[in-house]
C-alpha positions as YAML, in Angstrom:
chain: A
units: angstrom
residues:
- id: 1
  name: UNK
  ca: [131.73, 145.96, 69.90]
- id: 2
  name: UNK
  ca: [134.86, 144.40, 71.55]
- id: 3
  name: UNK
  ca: [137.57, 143.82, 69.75]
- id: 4
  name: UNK
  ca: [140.79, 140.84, 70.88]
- id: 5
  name: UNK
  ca: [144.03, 139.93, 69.56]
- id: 6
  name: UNK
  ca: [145.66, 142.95, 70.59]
- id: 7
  name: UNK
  ca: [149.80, 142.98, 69.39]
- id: 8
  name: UNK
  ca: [151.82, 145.88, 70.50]
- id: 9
  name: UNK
  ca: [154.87, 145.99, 68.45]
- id: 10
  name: UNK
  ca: [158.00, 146.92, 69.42]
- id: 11
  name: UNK
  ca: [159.09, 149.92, 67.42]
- id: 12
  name: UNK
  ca: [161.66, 152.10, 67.73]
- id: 13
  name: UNK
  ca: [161.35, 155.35, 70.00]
- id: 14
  name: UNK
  ca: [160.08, 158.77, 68.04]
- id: 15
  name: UNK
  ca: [162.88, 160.55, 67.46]
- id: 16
  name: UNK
  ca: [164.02, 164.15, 68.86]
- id: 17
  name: UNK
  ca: [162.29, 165.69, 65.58]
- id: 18
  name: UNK
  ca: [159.52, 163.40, 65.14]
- id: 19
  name: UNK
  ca: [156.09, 164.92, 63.72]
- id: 20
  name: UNK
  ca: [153.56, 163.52, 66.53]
- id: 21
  name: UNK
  ca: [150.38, 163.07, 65.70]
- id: 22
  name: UNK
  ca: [146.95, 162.46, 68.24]
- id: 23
  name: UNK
  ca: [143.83, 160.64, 67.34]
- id: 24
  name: UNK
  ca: [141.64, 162.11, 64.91]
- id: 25
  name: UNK
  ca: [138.72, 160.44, 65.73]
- id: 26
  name: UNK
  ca: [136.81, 161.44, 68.67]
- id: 27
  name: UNK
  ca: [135.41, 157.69, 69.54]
- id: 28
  name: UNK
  ca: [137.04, 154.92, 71.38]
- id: 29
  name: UNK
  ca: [138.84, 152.41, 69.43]
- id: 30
  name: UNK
  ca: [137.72, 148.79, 69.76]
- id: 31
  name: UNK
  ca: [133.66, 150.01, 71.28]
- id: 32
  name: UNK
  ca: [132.48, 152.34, 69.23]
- id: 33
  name: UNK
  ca: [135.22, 152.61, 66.54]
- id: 34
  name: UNK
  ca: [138.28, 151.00, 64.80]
- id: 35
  name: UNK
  ca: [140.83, 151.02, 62.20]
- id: 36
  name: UNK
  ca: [139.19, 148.85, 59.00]
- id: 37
  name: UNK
  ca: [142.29, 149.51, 56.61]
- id: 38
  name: UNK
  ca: [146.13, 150.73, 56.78]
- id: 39
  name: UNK
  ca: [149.08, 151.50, 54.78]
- id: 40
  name: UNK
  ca: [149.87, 149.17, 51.74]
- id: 41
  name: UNK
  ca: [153.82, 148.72, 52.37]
- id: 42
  name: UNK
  ca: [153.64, 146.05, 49.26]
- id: 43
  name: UNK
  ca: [155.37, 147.22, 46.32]
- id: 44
  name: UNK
  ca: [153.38, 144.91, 43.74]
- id: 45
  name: UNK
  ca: [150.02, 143.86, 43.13]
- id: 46
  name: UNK
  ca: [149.29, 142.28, 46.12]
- id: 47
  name: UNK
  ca: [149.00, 144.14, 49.78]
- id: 48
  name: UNK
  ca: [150.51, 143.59, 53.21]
- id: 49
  name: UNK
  ca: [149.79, 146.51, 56.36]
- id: 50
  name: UNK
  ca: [153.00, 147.77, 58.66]
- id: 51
  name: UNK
  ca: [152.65, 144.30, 60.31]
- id: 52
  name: UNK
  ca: [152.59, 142.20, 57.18]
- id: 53
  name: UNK
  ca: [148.93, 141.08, 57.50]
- id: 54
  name: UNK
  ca: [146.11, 141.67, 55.25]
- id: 55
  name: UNK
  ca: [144.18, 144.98, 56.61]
- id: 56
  name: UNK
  ca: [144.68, 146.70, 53.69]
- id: 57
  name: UNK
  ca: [144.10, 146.83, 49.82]
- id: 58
  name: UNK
  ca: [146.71, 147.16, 46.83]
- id: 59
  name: UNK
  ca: [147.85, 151.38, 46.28]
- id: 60
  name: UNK
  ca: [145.95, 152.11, 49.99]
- id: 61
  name: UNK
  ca: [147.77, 155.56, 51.02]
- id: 62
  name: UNK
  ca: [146.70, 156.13, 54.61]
- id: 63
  name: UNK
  ca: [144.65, 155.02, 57.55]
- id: 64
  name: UNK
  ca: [140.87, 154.52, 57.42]
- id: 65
  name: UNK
  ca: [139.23, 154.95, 60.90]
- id: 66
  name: UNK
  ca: [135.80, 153.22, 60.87]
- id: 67
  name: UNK
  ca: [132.57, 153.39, 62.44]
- id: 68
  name: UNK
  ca: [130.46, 149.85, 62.10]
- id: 69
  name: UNK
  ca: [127.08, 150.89, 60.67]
- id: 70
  name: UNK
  ca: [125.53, 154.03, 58.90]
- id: 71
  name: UNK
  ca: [123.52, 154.40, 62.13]
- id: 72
  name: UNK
  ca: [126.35, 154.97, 63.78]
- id: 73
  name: UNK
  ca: [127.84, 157.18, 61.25]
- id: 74
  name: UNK
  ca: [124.12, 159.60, 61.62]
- id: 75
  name: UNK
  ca: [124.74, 159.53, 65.09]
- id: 76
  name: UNK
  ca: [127.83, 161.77, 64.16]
- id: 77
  name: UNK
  ca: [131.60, 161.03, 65.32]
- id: 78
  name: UNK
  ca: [133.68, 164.06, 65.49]
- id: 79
  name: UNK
  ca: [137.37, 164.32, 62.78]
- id: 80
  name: UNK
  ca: [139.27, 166.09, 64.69]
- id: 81
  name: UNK
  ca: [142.65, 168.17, 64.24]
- id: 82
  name: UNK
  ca: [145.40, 165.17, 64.44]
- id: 83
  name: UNK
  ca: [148.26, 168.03, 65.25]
- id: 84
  name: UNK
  ca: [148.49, 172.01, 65.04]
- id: 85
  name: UNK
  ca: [148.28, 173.81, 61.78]
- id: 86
  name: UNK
  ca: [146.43, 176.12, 59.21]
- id: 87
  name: UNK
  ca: [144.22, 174.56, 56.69]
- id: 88
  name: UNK
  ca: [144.81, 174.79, 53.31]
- id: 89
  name: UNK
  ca: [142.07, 173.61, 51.99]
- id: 90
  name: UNK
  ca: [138.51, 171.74, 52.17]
- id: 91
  name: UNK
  ca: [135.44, 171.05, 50.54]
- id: 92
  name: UNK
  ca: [132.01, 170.47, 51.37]
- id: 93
  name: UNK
  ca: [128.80, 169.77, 49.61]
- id: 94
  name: UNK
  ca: [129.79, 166.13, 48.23]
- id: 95
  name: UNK
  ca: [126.94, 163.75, 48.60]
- id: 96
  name: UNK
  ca: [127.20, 160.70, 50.70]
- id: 97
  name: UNK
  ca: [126.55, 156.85, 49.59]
- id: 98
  name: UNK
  ca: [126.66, 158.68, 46.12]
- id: 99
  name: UNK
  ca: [129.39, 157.76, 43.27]
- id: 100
  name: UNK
  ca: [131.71, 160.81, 43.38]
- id: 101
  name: UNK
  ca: [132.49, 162.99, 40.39]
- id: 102
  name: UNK
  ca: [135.84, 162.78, 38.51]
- id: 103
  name: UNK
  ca: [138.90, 164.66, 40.88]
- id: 104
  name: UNK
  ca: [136.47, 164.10, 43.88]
- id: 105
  name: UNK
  ca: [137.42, 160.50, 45.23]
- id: 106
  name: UNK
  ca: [138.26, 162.17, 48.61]
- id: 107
  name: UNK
  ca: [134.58, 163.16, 49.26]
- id: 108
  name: UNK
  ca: [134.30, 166.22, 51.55]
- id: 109
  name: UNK
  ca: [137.36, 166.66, 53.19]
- id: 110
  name: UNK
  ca: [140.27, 169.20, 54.84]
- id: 111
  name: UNK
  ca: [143.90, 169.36, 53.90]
- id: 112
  name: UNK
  ca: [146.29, 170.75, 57.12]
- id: 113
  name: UNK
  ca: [149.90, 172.06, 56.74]
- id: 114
  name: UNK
  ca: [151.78, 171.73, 59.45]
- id: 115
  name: UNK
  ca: [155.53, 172.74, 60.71]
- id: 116
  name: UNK
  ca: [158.47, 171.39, 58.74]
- id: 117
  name: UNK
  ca: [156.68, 170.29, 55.68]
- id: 118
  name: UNK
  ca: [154.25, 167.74, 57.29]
- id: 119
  name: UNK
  ca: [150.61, 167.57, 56.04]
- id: 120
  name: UNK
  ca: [147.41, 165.40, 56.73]
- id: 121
  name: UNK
  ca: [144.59, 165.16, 54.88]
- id: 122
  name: UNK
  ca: [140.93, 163.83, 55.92]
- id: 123
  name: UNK
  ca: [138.78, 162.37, 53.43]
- id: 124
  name: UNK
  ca: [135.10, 161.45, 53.69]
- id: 125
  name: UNK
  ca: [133.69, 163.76, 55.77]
- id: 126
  name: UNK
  ca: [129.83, 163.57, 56.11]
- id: 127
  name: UNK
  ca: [128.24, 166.25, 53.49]
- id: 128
  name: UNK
  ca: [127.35, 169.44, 55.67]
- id: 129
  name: UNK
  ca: [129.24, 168.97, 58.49]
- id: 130
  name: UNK
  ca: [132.87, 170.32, 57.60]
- id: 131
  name: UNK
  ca: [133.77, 173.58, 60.14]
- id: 132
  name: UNK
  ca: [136.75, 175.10, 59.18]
- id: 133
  name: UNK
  ca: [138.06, 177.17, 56.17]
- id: 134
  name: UNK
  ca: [140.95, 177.82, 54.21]
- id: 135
  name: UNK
  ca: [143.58, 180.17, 56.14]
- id: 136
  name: UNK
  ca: [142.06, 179.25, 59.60]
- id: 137
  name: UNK
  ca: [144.90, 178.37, 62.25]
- id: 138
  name: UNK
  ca: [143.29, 175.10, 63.92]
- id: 139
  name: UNK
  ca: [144.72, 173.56, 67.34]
- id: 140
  name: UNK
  ca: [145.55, 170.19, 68.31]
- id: 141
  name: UNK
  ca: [141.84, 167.76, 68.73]
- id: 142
  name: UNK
  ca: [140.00, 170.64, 67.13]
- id: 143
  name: UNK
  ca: [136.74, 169.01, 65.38]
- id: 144
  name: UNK
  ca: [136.94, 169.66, 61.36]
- id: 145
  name: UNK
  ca: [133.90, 167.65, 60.68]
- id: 146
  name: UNK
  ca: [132.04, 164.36, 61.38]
- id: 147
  name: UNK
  ca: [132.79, 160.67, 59.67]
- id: 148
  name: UNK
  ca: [130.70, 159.95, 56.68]
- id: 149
  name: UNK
  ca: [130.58, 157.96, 53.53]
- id: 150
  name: UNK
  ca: [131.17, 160.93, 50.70]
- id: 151
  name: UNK
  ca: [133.48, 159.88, 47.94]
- id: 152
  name: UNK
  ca: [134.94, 156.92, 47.29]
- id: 153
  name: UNK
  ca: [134.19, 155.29, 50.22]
- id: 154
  name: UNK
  ca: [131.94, 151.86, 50.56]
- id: 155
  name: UNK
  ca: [131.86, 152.18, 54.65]
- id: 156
  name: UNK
  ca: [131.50, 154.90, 56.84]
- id: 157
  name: UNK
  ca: [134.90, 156.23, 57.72]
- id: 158
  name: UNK
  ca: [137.34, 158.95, 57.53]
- id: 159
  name: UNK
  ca: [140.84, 158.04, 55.56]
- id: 160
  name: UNK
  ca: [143.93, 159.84, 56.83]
- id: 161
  name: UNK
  ca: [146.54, 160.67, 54.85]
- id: 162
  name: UNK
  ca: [149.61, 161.74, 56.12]
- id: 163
  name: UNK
  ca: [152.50, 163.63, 53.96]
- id: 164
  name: UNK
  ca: [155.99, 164.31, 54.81]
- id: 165
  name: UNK
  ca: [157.61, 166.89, 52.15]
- id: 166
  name: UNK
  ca: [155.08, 165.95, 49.98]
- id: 167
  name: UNK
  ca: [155.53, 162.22, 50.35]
- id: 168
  name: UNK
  ca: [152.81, 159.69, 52.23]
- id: 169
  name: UNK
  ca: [154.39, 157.94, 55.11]
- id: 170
  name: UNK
  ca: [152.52, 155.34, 57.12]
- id: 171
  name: UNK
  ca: [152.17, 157.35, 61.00]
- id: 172
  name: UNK
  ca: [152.52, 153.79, 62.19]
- id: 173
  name: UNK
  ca: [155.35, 152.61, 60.40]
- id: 174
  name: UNK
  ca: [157.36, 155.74, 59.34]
- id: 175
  name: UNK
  ca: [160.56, 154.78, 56.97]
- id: 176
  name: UNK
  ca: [159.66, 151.23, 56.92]
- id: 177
  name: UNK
  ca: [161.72, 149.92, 53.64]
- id: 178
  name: UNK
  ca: [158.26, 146.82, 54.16]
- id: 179
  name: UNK
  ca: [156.29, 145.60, 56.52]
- id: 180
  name: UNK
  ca: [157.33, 143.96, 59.90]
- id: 181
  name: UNK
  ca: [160.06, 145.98, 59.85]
- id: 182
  name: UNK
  ca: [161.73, 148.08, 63.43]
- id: 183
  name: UNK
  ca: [160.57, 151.68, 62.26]
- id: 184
  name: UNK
  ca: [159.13, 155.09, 64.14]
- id: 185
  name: UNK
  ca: [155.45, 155.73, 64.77]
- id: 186
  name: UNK
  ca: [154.65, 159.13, 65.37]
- id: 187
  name: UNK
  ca: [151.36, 158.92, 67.11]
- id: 188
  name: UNK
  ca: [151.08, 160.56, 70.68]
- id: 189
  name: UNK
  ca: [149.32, 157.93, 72.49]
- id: 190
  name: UNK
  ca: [149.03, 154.18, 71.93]
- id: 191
  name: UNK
  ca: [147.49, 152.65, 69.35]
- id: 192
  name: UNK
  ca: [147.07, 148.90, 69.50]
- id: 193
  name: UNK
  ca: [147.07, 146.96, 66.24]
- id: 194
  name: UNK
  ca: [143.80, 144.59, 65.81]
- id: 195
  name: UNK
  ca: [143.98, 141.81, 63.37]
- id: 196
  name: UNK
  ca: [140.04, 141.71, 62.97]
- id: 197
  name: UNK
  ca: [137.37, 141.22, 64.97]
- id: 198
  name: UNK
  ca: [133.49, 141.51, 65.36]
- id: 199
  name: UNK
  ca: [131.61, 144.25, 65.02]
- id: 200
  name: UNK
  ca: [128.15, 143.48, 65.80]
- id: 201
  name: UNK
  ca: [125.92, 140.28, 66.54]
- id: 202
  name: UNK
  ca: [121.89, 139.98, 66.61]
- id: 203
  name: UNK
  ca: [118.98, 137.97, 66.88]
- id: 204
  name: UNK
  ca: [116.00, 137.83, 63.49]
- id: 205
  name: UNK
  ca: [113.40, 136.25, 62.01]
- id: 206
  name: UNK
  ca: [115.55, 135.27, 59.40]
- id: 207
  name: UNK
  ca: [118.27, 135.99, 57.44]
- id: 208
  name: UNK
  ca: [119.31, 139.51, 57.21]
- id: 209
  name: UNK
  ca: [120.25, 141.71, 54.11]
- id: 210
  name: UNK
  ca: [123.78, 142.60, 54.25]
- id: 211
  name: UNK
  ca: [122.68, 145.88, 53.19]
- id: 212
  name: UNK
  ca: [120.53, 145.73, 56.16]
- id: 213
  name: UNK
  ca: [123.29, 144.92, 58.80]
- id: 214
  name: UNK
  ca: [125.65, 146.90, 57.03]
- id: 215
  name: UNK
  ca: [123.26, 149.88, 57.58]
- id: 216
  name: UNK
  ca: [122.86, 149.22, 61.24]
- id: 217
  name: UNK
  ca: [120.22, 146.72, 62.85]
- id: 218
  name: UNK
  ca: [118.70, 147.55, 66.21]
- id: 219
  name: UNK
  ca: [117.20, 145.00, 68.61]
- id: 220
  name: UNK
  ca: [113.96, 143.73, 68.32]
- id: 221
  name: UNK
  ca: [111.53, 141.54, 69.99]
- id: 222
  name: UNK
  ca: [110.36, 138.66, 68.70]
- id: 223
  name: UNK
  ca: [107.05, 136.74, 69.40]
- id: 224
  name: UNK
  ca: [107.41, 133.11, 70.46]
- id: 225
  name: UNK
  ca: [105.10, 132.21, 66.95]
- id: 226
  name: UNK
  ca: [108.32, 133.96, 64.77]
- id: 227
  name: UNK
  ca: [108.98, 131.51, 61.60]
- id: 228
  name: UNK
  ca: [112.72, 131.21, 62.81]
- id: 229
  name: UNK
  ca: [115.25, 132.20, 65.16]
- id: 230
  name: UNK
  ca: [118.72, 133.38, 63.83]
- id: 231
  name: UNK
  ca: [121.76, 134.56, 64.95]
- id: 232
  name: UNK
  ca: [124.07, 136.66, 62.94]
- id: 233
  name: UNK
  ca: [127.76, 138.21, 63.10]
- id: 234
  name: UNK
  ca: [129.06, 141.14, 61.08]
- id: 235
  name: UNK
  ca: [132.80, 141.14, 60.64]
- id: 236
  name: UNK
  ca: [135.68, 142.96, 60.09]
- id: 237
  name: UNK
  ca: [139.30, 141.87, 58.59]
- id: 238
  name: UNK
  ca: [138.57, 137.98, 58.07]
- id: 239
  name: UNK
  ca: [140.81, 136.15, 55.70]
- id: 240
  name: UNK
  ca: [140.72, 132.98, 54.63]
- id: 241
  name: UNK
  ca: [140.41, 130.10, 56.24]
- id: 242
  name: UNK
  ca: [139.15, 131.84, 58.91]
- id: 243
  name: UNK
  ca: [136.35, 129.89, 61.29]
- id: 244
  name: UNK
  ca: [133.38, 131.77, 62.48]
- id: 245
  name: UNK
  ca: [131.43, 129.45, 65.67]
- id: 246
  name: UNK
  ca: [127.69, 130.83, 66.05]
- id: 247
  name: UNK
  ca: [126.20, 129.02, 69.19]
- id: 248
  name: UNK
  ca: [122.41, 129.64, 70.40]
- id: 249
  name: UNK
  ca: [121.64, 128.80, 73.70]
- id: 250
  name: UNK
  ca: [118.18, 129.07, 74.80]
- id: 251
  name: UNK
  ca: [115.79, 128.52, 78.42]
- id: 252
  name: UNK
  ca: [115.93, 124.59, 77.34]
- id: 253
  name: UNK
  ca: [120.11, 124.64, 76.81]
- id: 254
  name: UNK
  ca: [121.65, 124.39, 73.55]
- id: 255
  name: UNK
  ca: [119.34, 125.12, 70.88]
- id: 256
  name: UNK
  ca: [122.79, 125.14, 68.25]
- id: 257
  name: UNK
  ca: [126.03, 125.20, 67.16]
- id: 258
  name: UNK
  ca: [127.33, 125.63, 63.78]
- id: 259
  name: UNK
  ca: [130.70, 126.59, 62.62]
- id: 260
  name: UNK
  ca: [131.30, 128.62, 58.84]
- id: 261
  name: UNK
  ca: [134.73, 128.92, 57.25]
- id: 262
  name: UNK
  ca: [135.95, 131.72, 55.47]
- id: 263
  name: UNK
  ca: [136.66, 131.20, 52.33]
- id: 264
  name: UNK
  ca: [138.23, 134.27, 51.30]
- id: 265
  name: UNK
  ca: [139.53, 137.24, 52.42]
- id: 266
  name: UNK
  ca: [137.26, 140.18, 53.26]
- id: 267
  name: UNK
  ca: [137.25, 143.45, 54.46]
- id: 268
  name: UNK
  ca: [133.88, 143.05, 55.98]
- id: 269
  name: UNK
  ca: [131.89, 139.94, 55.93]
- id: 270
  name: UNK
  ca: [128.54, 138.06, 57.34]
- id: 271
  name: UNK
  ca: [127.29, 135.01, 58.28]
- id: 272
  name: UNK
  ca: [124.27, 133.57, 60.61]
- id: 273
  name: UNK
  ca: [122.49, 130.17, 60.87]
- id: 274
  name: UNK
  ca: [119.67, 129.47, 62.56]
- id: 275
  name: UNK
  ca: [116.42, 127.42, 62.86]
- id: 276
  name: UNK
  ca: [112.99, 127.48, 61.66]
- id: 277
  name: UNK
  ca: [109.80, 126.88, 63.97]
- id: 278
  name: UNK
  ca: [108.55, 123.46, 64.57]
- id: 279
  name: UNK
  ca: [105.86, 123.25, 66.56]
- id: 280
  name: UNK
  ca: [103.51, 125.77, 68.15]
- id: 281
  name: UNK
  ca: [106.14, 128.65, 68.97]
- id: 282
  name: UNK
  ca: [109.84, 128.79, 70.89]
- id: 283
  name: UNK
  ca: [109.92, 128.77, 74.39]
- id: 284
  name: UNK
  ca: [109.52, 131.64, 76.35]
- id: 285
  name: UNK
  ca: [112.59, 132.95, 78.39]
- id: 286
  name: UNK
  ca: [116.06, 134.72, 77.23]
- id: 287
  name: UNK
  ca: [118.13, 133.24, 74.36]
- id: 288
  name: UNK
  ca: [121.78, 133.64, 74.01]
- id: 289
  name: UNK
  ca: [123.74, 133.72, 70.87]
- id: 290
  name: UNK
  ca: [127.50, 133.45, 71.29]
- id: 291
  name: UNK
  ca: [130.37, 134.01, 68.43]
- id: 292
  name: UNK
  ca: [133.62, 133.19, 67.88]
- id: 293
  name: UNK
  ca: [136.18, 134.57, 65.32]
- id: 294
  name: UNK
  ca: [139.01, 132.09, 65.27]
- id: 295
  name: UNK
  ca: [142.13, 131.99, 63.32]
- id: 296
  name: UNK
  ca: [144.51, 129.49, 63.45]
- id: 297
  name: UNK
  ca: [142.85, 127.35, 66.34]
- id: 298
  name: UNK
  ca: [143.53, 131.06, 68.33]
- id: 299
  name: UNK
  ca: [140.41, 133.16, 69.53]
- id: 300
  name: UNK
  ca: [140.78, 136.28, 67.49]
- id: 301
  name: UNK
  ca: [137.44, 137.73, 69.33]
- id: 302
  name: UNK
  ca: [134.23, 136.91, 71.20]
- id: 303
  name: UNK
  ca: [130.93, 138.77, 71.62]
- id: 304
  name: UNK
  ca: [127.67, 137.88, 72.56]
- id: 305
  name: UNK
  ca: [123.83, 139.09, 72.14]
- id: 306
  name: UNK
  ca: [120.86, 138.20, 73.97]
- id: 307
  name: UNK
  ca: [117.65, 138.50, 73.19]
- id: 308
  name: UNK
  ca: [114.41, 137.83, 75.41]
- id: 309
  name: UNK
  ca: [110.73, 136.17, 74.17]
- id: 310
  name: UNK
  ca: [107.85, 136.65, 75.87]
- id: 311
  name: UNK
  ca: [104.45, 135.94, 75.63]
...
């Protein structure tokens, strides 16, 4: 995964008494992780993030770092500590993919006091994998669990909450009176905003499930007799109006090109074309299929997958 369009805002300097917060995610952002949703700093029905665009959902309190598939979730990414501080609480034993029970929306999760009445929460831990109890002094990075899907959650993630006095406060945009706003982050390292981008792309048969991408799709071969050749893209953060280019280039040049608009906005989407066999099989040799998430006639990202046919 490789994610473009990059903006670093200018925001003001954290001030002398600033809570500071580090990553609580032990992946990379923009490879193997990213940030799917953030604060809602709209005061009606609608929602805007910190930098008025659309990476969030009406009500969201807090920060949900993402991992692109459920195979990637199994593969386990580490929550970690986000600042020094004793836990208060946590729970365990919530199923995940499951509908939660009543008062359990947050799925497994830990809840961390911290000096001068700061708290985070992390929701959504994977079932069995919390580590730390109630009373138990925990250190700056320290892992509390691994990312999962438990609770109210319809993508593998962990959602951070952070409280100040008992208030939620966006760590990106702290005291913002609405978005685009000059206000303080408080994280310890920089974080660069992405306006969406694409997560994964492949080569099939045919068209996927969603379900089945969603879940995590690895490469494989396919024999020059296969009915079809198609190239898909899964998404994150398209809105509409939105253009998604598909190309497949193949060992005789362009095979196609097709481009899909968006036609609303989504917090993860799909799309793939492709072409059916005519004749006695595809040509043998690598095949390319390139994608391209633009917005506005800009490149918002690029990525590429290639897959090889043999005899």
């Amino acid at each position: 995964m490789r994610l473009s369009l990059i903006l670093t805002l200018a925001l003001a300097p954290a001030g002398a008494n600033a809570f500071d917060l580090g990553l609580p995610v032990a992946c990379t952002l923009g490879e193997d992780c990213y940030i799917q949703q953030y604060f809602d700093h709209d005061a009606g029905p609608q929602a805007q993030d910190f930098t008025c665009g659309s990476l969030s959902y009406d009500g969201h309190n807090g920060t949900d770092f993402a991992v692109p598939t459920r195979q990637a979730m199994a593969a386990g990414v580490s929550v970690l500590a986000a600042a020094p501080g004793v836990v208060r609480g946590m729970r365990d034993g919530v199923a995940d993919f499951e509908p939660p029970a009543e008062g359990r929306e947050c799925g497994n999760g830990v809840v961390i006091d911290h000096a001068e009445g700061w708290q985070t929460q992390y929701c959504h831990l994977r079932q069995g994998s919390v580590l730390v109890q109630p009373g138990q002094s925990v250190a700056l990075g320290q892992p509390l669990g691994l990312i999962g899907q438990s609770g109210m959650a319809e993508f593998p993630h962990m959602h951070l909450s952070v409280r100040h006095n008992g208030v939620e406060v966006d760590p990106f945009a702290l005291g913002a009176p609405s978005c685009g706003k000059r206000a303080e982050e408080i994280w310890t390292q920089d974080i660069p905003y992405t306006a969406g981008g694409i997560l994964q792309v492949g080569f099939a048969d045919l068209v996927p499930e969603f379900d089945g991408v969603k879940a995590g799709m690895s490469p494989a071969p396919l024999p020059p007799q296969a009915p079809g050749l198609v190239a898909w893209a899964y998404l994150f953060g398209t809105r509409a109006g939105d253009e998604v280019l598909i190309e497949i280039n193949g060992p005789r040049g362009e095979l196609l090109s097709e481009t899909v608009a968006m036609e609303r906005t989504q917090a993860l989407s799909f799309r793939a074309v492709g072409r059916k066999l005519r004749g006695e099989g595809w040509p043998v040799g690598d095949y390319r299929a390139e994608v391209w998430l633009i917005r506005d006639g800009a490149e918002i990202d690029r990525a590429e997958a290639v897959l090889t046919i043999t005899p």
